[in-house]
Short mmCIF file of C-alpha atoms in Angstrom, two decimals:
data_model
loop_
_atom_site.label_atom_id
_atom_site.label_comp_id
_atom_site.label_asym_id
_atom_site.label_seq_id
_atom_site.Cartn_x
_atom_site.Cartn_y
_atom_site.Cartn_z
CA UNK A 1 -22.08 -39.55 24.76
CA UNK A 2 -24.15 -37.62 27.29
CA UNK A 3 -21.84 -34.78 28.31
CA UNK A 4 -24.33 -32.79 30.36
CA UNK A 5 -23.90 -34.90 33.48
CA UNK A 6 -20.17 -35.64 33.22
CA UNK A 7 -17.58 -33.99 35.41
CA UNK A 8 -13.86 -33.65 34.77
CA UNK A 9 -11.44 -32.81 37.57
CA UNK A 10 -8.67 -30.28 36.96
CA UNK A 11 -5.87 -29.17 39.28
CA UNK A 12 -6.87 -25.90 40.94
CA UNK A 13 -3.60 -24.14 40.06
CA UNK A 14 -4.13 -24.99 36.38
CA UNK A 15 -7.74 -23.77 36.47
CA UNK A 16 -6.71 -20.52 38.16
CA UNK A 17 -3.99 -19.95 35.55
CA UNK A 18 -6.42 -20.52 32.67
CA UNK A 19 -9.05 -18.33 34.33
CA UNK A 20 -6.54 -15.50 34.81
CA UNK A 21 -5.57 -15.65 31.13
CA UNK A 22 -9.19 -15.74 29.96
CA UNK A 23 -10.09 -12.84 32.24
CA UNK A 24 -7.23 -10.75 30.84
CA UNK A 25 -8.32 -11.52 27.28
CA UNK A 26 -12.01 -10.76 27.84
CA UNK A 27 -11.43 -7.51 29.73
CA UNK A 28 -8.72 -6.34 27.33
CA UNK A 29 -10.77 -7.14 24.21
CA UNK A 30 -13.75 -5.35 25.71
CA UNK A 31 -11.60 -2.29 26.36
CA UNK A 32 -10.17 -2.42 22.83
CA UNK A 33 -13.69 -2.67 21.42
CA UNK A 34 -14.81 0.33 23.45
CA UNK A 35 -11.81 2.34 22.26
CA UNK A 36 -12.47 1.34 18.65
CA UNK A 37 -16.11 2.36 19.00
CA UNK A 38 -15.08 5.77 20.30
CA UNK A 39 -12.43 6.23 17.62
CA UNK A 40 -9.53 6.06 20.08
CA UNK A 41 -8.12 2.82 18.59
CA UNK A 42 -7.79 1.65 15.00
CA UNK A 43 -8.37 -1.74 13.36
CA UNK A 44 -4.82 -2.86 14.16
CA UNK A 45 -5.39 -2.77 17.93
CA UNK A 46 -6.71 -6.34 18.21
CA UNK A 47 -3.86 -7.77 16.15
CA UNK A 48 -1.31 -5.88 18.19
CA UNK A 49 -2.91 -7.10 21.41
CA UNK A 50 -2.88 -10.72 20.22
CA UNK A 51 0.78 -10.49 19.25
CA UNK A 52 2.03 -8.43 22.20
CA UNK A 53 0.20 -10.45 24.86
CA UNK A 54 1.12 -13.85 23.39
CA UNK A 55 -2.56 -14.75 23.17
CA UNK A 56 -2.14 -17.72 20.81
CA UNK A 57 0.37 -19.49 23.06
CA UNK A 58 -1.63 -18.78 26.19
CA UNK A 59 -4.86 -20.09 24.63
CA UNK A 60 -3.00 -23.17 23.39
CA UNK A 61 -1.89 -23.76 26.99
CA UNK A 62 -5.50 -23.51 28.19
CA UNK A 63 -6.56 -26.00 25.53
CA UNK A 64 -3.73 -28.33 26.60
CA UNK A 65 -4.77 -28.18 30.28
CA UNK A 66 -8.30 -29.23 29.39
CA UNK A 67 -7.19 -31.83 26.83
CA UNK A 68 -4.83 -33.51 29.26
CA UNK A 69 -7.59 -33.79 31.86
CA UNK A 70 -9.97 -35.26 29.29
CA UNK A 71 -7.34 -37.72 28.06
CA UNK A 72 -6.63 -38.88 31.61
CA UNK A 73 -10.24 -39.23 32.72
CA UNK A 74 -12.16 -40.40 29.66
CA UNK A 75 -11.89 -43.43 27.48
CA UNK A 76 -10.44 -43.53 23.98
CA UNK A 77 -13.85 -43.57 22.28
CA UNK A 78 -15.10 -40.61 24.32
CA UNK A 79 -11.98 -38.60 23.58
CA UNK A 80 -12.31 -39.43 19.87
CA UNK A 81 -15.90 -38.15 19.93
CA UNK A 82 -14.80 -34.91 21.59
CA UNK A 83 -11.97 -34.51 19.07
CA UNK A 84 -14.49 -34.95 16.23
CA UNK A 85 -16.75 -32.28 17.75
CA UNK A 86 -13.82 -29.88 18.02
CA UNK A 87 -12.87 -30.46 14.38
CA UNK A 88 -16.34 -29.25 13.37
CA UNK A 89 -15.59 -25.81 14.79
CA UNK A 90 -15.30 -22.56 12.91
CA UNK A 91 -11.73 -21.71 11.90
CA UNK A 92 -10.61 -18.34 10.64
CA UNK A 93 -8.79 -18.22 7.32
CA UNK A 94 -9.86 -21.49 5.71
CA UNK A 95 -11.03 -20.96 2.15
CA UNK A 96 -9.49 -17.50 1.88
CA UNK A 97 -8.61 -14.55 4.02
CA UNK A 98 -11.25 -13.73 6.57
CA UNK A 99 -13.48 -16.70 5.82
CA UNK A 100 -14.50 -19.29 8.37
CA UNK A 101 -15.30 -22.95 8.01
CA UNK A 102 -17.96 -24.93 9.80
CA UNK A 103 -21.68 -24.43 10.13
CA UNK A 104 -22.38 -21.91 12.93
CA UNK A 105 -25.85 -23.44 13.41
CA UNK A 106 -24.27 -26.78 14.36
CA UNK A 107 -22.05 -25.33 17.08
#
């Protein structure tokens, strides 16, 4: 499937909500990284941020917004192809603590 020329429509309020979440995550993680680099934050800071800011749930919501739009606007075969591409991703923790799965060169 040629994805470069395809467009998917999303409700503006959903896009704005996802964009707000992503902006908070990027800015906050950058600030945490800067504090860690200067010695003002320890290695637990990222984990505490992820837990305190409900990052997993909010990212799952962003994924759901995009998935629902894809499901509604693409055919079954196209969605299956996208699902297969997503399954080839890198996932933390598979094969032991801290390891990732998937070939980073294929992403």
